[in-house]
mmCIF file of C-alpha atoms in Angstrom:
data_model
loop_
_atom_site.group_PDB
_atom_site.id
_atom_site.type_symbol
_atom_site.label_atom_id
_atom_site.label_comp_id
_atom_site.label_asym_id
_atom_site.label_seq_id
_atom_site.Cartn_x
_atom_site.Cartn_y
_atom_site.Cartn_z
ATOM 1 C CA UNK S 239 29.647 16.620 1.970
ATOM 2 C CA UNK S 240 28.371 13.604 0.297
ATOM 3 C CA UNK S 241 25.841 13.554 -2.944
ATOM 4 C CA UNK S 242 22.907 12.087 -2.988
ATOM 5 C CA UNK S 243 24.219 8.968 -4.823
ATOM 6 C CA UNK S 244 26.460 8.349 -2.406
ATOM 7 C CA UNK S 245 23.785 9.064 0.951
ATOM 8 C CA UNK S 246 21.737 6.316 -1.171
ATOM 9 C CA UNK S 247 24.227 4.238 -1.533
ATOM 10 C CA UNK S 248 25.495 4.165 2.080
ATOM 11 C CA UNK S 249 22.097 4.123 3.229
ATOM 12 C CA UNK S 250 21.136 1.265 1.395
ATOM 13 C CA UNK S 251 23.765 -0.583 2.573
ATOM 14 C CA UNK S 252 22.698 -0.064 5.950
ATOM 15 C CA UNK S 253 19.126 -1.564 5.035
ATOM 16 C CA UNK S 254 17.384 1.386 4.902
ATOM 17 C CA UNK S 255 13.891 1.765 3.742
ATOM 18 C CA UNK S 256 13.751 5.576 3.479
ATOM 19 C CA UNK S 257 16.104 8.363 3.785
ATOM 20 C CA UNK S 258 15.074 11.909 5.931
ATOM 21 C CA UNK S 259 16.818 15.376 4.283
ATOM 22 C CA UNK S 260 15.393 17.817 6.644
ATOM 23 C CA UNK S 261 17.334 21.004 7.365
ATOM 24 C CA UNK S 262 18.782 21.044 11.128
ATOM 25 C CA UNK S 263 19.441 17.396 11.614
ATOM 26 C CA UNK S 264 21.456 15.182 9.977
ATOM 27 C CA UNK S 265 20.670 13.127 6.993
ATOM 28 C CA UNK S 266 18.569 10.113 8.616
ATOM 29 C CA UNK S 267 17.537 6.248 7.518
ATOM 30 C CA UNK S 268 14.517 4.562 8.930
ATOM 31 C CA UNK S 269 15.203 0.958 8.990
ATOM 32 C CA UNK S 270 12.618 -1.431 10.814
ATOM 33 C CA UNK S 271 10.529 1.373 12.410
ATOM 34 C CA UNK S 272 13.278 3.073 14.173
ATOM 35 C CA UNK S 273 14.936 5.991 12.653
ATOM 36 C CA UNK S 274 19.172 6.289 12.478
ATOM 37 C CA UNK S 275 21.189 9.220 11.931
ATOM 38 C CA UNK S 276 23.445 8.838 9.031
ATOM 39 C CA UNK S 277 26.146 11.078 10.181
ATOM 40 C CA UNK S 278 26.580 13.719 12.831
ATOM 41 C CA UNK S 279 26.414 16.689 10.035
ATOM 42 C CA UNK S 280 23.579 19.016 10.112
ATOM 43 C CA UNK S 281 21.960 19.388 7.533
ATOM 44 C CA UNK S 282 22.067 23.148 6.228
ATOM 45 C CA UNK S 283 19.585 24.500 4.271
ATOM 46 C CA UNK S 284 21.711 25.246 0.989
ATOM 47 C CA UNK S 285 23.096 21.582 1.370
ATOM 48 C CA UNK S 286 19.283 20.393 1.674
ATOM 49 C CA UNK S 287 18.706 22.729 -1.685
ATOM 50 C CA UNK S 288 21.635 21.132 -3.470
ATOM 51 C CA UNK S 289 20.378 17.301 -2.390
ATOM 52 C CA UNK S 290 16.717 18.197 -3.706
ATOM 53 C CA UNK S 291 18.433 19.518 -6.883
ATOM 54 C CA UNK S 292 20.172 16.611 -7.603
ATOM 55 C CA UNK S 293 17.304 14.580 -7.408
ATOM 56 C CA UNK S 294 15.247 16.199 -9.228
ATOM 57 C CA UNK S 295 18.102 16.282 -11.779
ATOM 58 C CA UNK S 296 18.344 12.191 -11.729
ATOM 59 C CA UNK S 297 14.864 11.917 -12.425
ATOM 60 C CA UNK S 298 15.120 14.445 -15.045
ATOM 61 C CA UNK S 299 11.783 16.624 -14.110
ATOM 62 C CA UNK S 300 11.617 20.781 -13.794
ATOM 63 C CA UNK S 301 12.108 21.928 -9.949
ATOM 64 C CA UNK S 302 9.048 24.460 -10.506
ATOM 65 C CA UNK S 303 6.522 22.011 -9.469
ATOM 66 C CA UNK S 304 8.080 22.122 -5.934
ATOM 67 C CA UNK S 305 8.427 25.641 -6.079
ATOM 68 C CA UNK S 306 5.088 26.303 -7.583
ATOM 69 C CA UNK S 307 3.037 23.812 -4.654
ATOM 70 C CA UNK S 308 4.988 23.472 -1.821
ATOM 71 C CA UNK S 309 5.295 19.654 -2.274
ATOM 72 C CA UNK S 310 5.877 17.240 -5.221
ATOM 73 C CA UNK S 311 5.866 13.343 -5.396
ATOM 74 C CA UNK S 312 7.937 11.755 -7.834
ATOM 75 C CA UNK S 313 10.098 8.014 -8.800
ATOM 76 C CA UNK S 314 13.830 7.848 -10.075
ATOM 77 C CA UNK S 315 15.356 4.780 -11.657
ATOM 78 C CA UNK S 316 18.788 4.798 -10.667
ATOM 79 C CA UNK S 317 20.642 2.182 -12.868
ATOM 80 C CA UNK S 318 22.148 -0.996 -11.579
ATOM 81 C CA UNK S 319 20.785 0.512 -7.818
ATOM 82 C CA UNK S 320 17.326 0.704 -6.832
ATOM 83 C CA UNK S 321 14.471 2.830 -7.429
ATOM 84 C CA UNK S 322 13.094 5.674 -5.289
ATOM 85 C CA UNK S 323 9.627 6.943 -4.677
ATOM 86 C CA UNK S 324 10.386 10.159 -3.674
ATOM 87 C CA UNK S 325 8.510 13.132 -2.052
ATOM 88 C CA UNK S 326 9.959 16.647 -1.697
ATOM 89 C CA UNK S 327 8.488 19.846 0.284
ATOM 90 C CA UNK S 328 9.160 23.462 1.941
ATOM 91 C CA UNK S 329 9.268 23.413 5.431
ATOM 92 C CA UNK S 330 10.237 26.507 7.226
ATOM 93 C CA UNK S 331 11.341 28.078 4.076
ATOM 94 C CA UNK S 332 13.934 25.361 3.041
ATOM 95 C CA UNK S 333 13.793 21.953 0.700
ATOM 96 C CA UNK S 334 13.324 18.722 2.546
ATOM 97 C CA UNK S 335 12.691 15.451 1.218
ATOM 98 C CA UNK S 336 11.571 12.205 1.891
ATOM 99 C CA UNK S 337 13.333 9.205 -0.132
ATOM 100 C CA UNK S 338 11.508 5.329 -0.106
ATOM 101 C CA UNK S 339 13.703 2.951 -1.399
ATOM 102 C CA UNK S 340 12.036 0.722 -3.875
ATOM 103 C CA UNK S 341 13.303 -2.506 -5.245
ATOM 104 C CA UNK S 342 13.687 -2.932 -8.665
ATOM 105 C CA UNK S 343 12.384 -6.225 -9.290
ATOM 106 C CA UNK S 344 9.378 -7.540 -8.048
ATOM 107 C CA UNK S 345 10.158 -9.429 -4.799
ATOM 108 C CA UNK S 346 9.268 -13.129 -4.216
ATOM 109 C CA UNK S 347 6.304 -13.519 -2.333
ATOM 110 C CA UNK S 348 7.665 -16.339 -0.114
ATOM 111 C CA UNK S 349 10.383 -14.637 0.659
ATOM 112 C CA UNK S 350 8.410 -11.312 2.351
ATOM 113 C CA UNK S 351 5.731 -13.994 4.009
ATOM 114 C CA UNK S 352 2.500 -13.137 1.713
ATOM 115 C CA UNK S 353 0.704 -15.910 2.561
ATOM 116 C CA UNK S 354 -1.131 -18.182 -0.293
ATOM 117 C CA UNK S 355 -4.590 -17.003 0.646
ATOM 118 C CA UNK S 356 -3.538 -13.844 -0.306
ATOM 119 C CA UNK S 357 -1.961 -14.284 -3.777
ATOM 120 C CA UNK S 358 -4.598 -16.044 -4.671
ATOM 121 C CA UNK S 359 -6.705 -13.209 -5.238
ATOM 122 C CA UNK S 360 -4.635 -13.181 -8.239
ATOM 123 C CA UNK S 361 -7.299 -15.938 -9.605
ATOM 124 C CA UNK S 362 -10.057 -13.313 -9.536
ATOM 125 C CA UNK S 363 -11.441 -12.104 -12.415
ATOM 126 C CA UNK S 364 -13.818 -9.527 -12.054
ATOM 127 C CA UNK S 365 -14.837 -7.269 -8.779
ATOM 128 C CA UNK S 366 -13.109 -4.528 -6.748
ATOM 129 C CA UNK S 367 -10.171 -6.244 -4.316
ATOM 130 C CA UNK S 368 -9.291 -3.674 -1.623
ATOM 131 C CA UNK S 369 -5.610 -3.729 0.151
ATOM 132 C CA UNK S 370 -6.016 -1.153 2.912
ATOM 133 C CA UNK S 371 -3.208 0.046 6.261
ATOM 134 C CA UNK S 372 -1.359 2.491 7.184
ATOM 135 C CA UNK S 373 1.468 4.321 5.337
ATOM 136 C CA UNK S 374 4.293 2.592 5.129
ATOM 137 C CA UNK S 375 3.079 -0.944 5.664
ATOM 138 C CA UNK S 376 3.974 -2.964 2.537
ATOM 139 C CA UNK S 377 0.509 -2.089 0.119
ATOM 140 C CA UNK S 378 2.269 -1.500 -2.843
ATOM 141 C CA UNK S 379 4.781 -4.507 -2.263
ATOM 142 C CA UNK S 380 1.424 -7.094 -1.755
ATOM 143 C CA UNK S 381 -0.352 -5.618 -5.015
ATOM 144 C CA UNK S 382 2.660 -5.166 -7.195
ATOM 145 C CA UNK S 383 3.059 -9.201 -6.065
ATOM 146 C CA UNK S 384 -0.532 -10.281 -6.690
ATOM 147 C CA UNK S 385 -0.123 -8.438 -10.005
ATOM 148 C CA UNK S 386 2.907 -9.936 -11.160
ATOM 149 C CA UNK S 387 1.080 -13.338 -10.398
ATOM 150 C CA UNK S 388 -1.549 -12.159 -13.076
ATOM 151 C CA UNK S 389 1.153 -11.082 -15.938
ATOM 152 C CA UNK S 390 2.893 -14.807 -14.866
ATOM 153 C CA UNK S 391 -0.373 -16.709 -15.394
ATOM 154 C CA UNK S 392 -3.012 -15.509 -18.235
ATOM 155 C CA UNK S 393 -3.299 -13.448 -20.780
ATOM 156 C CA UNK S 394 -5.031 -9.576 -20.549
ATOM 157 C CA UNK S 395 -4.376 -6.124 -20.521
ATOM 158 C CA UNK S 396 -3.293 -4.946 -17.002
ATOM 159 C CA UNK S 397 -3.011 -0.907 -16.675
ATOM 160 C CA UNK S 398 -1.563 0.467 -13.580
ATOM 161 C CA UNK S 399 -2.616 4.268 -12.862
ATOM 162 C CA UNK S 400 0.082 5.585 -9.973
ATOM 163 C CA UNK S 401 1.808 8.468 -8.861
ATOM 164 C CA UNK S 402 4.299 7.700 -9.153
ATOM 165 C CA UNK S 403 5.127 4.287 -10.169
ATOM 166 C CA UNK S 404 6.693 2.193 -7.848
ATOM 167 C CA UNK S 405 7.309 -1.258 -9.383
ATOM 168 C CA UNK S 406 8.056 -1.662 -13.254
ATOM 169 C CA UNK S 407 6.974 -4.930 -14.892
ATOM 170 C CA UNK S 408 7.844 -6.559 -17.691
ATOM 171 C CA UNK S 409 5.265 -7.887 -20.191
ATOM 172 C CA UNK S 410 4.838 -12.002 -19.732
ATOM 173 C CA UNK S 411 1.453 -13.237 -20.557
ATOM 174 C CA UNK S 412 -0.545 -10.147 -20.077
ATOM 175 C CA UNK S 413 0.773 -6.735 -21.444
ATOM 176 C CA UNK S 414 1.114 -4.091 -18.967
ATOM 177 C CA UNK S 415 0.480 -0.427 -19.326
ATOM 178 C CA UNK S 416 1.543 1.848 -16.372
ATOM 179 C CA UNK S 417 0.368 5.069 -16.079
ATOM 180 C CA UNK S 418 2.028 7.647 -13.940
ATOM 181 C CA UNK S 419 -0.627 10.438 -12.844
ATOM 182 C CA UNK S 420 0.629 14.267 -13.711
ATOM 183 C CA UNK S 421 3.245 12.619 -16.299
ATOM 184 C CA UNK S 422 1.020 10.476 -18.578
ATOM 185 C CA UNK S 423 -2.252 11.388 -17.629
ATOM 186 C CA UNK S 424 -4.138 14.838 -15.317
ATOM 187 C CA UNK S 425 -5.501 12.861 -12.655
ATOM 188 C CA UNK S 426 -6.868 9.364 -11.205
ATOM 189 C CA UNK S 427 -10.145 10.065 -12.014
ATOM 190 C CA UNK S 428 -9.091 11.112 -15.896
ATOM 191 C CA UNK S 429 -7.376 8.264 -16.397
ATOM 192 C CA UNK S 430 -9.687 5.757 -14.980
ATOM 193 C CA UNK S 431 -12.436 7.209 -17.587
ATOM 194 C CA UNK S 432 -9.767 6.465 -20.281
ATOM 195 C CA UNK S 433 -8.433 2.838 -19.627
ATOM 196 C CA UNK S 434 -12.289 2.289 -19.669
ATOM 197 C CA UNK S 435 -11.863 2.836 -23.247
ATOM 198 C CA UNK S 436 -8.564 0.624 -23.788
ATOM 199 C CA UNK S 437 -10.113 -3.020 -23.508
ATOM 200 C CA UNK S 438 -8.700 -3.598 -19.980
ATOM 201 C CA UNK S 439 -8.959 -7.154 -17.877
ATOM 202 C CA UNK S 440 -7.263 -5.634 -14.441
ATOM 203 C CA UNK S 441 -7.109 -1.813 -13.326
ATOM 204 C CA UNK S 442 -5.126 -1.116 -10.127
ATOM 205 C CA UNK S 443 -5.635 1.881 -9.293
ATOM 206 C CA UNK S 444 -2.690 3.295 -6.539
ATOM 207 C CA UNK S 445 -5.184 5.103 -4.486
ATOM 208 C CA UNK S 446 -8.838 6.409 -4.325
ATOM 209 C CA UNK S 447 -8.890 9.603 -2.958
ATOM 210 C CA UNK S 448 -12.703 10.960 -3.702
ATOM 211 C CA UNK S 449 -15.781 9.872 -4.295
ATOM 212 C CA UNK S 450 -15.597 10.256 -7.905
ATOM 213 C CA UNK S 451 -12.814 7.487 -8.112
ATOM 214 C CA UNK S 452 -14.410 5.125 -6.071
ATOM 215 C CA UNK S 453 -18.253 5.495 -8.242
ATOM 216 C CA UNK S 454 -16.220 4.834 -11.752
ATOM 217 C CA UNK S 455 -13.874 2.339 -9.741
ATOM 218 C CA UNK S 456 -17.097 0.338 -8.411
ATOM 219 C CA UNK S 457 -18.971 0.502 -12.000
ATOM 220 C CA UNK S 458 -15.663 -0.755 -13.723
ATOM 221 C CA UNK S 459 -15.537 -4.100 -11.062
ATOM 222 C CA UNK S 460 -19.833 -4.644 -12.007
ATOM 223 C CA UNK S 461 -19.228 -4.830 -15.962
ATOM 224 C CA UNK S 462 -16.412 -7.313 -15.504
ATOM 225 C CA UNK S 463 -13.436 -5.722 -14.880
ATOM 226 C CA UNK S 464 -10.939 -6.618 -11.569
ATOM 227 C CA UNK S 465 -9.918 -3.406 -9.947
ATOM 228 C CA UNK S 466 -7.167 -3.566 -7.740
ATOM 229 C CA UNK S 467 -6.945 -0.282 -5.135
ATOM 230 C CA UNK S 468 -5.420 0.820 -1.783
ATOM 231 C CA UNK S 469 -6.932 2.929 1.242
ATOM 232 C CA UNK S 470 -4.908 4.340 4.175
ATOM 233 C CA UNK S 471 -7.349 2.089 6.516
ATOM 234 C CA UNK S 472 -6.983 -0.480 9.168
ATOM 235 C CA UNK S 473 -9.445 -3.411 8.928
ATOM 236 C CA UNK S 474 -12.570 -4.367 6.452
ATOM 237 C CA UNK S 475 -15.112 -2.530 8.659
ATOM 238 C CA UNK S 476 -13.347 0.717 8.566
ATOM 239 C CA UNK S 477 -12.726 0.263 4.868
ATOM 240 C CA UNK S 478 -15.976 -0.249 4.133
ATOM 241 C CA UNK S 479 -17.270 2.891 6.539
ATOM 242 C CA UNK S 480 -14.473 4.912 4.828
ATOM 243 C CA UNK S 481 -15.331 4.056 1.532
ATOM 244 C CA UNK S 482 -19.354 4.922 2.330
ATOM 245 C CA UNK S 483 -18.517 8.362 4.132
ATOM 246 C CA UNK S 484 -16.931 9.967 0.926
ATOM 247 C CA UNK S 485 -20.234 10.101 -0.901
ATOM 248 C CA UNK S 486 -23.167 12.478 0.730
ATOM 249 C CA UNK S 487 -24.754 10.988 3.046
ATOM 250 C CA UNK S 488 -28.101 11.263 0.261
ATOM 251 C CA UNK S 489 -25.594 8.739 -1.953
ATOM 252 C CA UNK S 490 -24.998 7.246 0.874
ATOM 253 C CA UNK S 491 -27.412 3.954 0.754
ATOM 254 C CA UNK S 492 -27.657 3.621 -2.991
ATOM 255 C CA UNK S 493 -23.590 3.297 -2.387
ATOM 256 C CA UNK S 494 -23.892 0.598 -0.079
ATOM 257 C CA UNK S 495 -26.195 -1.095 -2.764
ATOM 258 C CA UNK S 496 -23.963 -0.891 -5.034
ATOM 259 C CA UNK S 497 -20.364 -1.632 -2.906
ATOM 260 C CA UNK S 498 -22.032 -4.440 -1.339
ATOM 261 C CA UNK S 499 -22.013 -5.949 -5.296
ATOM 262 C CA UNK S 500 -18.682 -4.678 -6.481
ATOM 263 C CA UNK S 501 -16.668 -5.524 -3.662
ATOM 264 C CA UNK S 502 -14.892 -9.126 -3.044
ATOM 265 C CA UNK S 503 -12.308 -8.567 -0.996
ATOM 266 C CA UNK S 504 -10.549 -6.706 1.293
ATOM 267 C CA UNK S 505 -7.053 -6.901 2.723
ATOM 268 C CA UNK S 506 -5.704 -5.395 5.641
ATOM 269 C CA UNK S 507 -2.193 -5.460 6.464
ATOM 270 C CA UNK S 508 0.448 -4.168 8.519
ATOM 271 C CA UNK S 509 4.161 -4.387 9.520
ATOM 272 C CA UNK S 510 5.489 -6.115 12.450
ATOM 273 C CA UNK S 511 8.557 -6.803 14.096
ATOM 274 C CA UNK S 512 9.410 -10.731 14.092
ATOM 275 C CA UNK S 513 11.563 -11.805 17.252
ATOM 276 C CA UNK S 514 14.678 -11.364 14.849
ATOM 277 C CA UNK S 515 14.203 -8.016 14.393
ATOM 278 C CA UNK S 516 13.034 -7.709 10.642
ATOM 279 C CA UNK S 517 9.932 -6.252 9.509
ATOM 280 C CA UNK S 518 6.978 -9.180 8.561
ATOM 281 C CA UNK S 519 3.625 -8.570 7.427
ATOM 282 C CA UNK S 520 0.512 -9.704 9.120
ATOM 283 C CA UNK S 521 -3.309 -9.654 7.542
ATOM 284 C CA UNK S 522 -6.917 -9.771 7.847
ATOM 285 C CA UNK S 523 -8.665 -11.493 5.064
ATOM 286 C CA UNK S 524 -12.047 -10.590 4.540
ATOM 287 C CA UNK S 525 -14.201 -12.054 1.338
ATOM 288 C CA UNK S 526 -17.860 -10.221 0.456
ATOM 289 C CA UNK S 527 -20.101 -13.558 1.100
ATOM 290 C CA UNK S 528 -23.829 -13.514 1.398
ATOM 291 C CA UNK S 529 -23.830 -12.392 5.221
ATOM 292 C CA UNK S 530 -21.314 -9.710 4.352
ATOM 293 C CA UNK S 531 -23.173 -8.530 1.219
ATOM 294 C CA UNK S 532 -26.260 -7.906 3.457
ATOM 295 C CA UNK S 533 -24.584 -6.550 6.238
ATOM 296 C CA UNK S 534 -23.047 -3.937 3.838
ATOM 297 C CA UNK S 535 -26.415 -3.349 2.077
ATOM 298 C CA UNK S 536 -28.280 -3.140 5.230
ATOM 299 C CA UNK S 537 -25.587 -0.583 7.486
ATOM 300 C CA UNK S 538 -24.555 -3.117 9.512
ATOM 301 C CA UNK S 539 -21.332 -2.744 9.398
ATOM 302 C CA UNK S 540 -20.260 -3.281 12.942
ATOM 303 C CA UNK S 541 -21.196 -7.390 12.352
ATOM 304 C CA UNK S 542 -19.072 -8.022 9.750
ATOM 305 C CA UNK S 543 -15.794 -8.722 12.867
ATOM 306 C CA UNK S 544 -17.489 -11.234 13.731
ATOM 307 C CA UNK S 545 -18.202 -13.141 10.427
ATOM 308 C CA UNK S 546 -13.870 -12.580 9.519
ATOM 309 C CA UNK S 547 -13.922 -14.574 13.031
ATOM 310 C CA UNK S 548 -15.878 -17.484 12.009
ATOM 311 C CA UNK S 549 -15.239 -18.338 8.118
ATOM 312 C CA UNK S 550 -11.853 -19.618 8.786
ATOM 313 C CA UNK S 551 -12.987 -22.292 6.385
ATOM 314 C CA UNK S 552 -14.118 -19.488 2.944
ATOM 315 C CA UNK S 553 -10.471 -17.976 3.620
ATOM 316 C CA UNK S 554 -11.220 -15.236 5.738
ATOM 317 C CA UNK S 555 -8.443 -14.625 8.531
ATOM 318 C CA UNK S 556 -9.297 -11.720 11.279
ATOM 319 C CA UNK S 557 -6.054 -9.894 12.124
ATOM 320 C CA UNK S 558 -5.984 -10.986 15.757
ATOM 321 C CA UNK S 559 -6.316 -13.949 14.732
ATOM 322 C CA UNK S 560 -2.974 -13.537 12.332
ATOM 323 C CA UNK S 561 -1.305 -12.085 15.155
ATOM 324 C CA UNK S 562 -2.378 -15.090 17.092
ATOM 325 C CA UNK S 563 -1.163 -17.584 14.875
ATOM 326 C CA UNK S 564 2.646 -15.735 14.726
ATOM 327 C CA UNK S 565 2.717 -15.623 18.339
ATOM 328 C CA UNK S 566 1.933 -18.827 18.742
ATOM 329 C CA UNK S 567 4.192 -19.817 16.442
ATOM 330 C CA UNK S 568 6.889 -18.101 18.002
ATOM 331 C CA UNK S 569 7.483 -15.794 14.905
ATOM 332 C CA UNK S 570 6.556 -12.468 16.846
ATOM 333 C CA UNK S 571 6.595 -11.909 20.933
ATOM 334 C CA UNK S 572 3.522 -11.910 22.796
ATOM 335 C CA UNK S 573 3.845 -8.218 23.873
ATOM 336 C CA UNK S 574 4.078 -7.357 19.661
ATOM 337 C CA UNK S 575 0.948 -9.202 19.322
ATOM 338 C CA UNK S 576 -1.059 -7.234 21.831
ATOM 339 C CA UNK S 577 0.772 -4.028 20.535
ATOM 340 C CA UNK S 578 -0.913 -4.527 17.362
ATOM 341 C CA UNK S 579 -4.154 -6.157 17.967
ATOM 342 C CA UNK S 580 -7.115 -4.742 17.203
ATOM 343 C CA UNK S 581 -8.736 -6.591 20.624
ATOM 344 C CA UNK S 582 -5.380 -6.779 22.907
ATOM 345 C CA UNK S 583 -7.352 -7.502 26.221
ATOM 346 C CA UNK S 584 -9.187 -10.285 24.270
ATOM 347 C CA UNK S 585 -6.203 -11.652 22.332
ATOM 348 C CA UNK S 586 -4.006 -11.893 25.529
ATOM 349 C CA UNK S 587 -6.609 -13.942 27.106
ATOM 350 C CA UNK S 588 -6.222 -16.775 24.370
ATOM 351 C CA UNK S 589 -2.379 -16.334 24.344
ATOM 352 C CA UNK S 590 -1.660 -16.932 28.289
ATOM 353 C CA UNK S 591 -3.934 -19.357 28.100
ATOM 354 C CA UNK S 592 -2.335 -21.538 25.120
ATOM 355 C CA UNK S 593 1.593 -19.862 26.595
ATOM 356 C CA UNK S 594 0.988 -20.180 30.048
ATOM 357 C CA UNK S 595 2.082 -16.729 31.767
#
């Protein structure tokens, strides 16, 4: 049977993203969206034990945290390979685990087709920037890349609060401190309190998951302070409605109030399938202008679609409009377009008209 070293290493050079150990099936690779069967070996459930045990022995960390809660998130660094953000759990009384494959070095923006408009966010210097979709849709890769544009190009202290960490930078012009929840610090909300405290230019926080994140989050971006964050949301509307809908709903307008100031931008991304076959991002763009601000303020909410529509020229991109631009382009098919359009009926309209079909 192999190891785990050598299921990574196999799987990696298949182009995997993650790797499935799951008791009953074989050991499986997602690459793209679709997901591959390693081998045609089952996966038995003292073979599953022995693959959680080694990885939990690579990243050098105590196995009781999986047996105490059931599940357990975690990174390993393995040397002159990759790194992994890994997450193991009990189902139906065995170990499984769930392996992401994580590059070591931060990858070139170009190269992964984050457009300009986006890294230039890198530029702000104060305000909450919000990069929200879906799990598994490149978040991490588009802030570690924004970031790494902030350590290449002034001077500050950037702290990173994650769990786990996922990229690892090295200090250029800004000096980095990464922060990896349940190692370094308790929680998100702990730590946030505390970088307070150590003179920082640019928090990114890896994700805000209650209402008490998102007040000292918001507060940080209004005394000066860029705060980078991710939600598991699709689009600036839901974002925003998200965001608004963790606080009681007798917070609920003195939040808006106060979001409708801290908030600059949001970014909303997912992964798509380019007529090649390889995974490409696409994004919405939305910037907090004047209309915005009030529309926030005020509950309205629902209007803000239509100003991402029409302020092509401040930088804001809608995400039909992205998918428009591919497909017209002749980067992604039409049917992948209307697949992940937020308005398909609308969107096919203004394809067949420019295509013909």
């Amino acid at each position: 049977m192999l190891s785990l070293l050598e299921i990574l290493k196999k799987s990696m050079e298949l182009g995997a993203s993650d790797i499935f150990i799951v008791a009953g099936k074989p050991v499986s690779y997602k690459k793209g969206k679709v997901i591959y069967q390693l081998n045609e070996e089952k996966v038995m459930p003292d073979y599953s034990k022995d693959l959680v045990e080694e990885a939990y022995k690579l990243a050098n960390r105590e196995l009781c945290r999986l047996m105490a809660d059931g599940d357990d998130d975690f990174a390993i660094s393995v040397p002159n390979l990759t790194r992994l953000r890994v997450n193991c759990y009990k189902q139906r009384g065995s170990m499984a685990a769930v392996l992401r494959i994580v590059a070591f070095g931060i990858p070139n923006y170009q190269a992964i087709g984050i457009p300009e408009q986006v890294m230039a966010l890198a530029n702000k210097q104060k305000g909450m920037v919000l990069v929200t979709g879906a799990a598994g849709n490149g978040k991490s890769t588009t802030l570690a890349c924004i970031l790494q544009r902030i350590n290449e190009t002034r001077s500050g202290h950037i702290i990173t609060l994650e769990d786990p960490i996922e990229f690892l930078y090295r200090n250029e012009k800004s000096i980095i401190s990464q922060r990896e929840i349940g190692l370094d610090t308790m929680n998100f909300v702990t730590a946030l309190r505390s970088s307070l405290r150590q003179s920082p230019d640019v928090i990114l926080v890896g994700e805000m998951r209650d209402y008490e994140t998102v007040q000292i989050a918001m507060t940080a971006a209004e005394t000066g302070h860029l705060i980078l964050s991710t939600l598991h949301t699709v689009g600036a509307v839901n974002t925003i409605d998200r965001i608004i809908d963790i606080f009681p709903s007798n917070q609920q307008q003195q939040v808006r109030v106060q979001l409708s100031m801290a908030l600059k931008t949001v970014i909303s991304q997912q992964l798509i399938p380019s007529v090649n076959g390889e995974l490409i991002p696409v994004f919405e763009v939305m910037h907090v202008n004047s209309a915005v601000r009030n529309m926030i303020r005020e509950s309205k909410v629902y209007q803000i679609e239509s100003v991402i529509g029409m302020s092509g020229t401040e930088g804001m991109v809608s995400m039909d409009n992205s998918l428009y631009d591919l497909a017209t382009r002749g980067k992604i098919t039409m049917e992948t377009a209307l697949q992940y359009a937020l308005h398909p009926e609308l969107l096919e309209k203004r394809l067949r008209s420019n295509l013909g079909g």
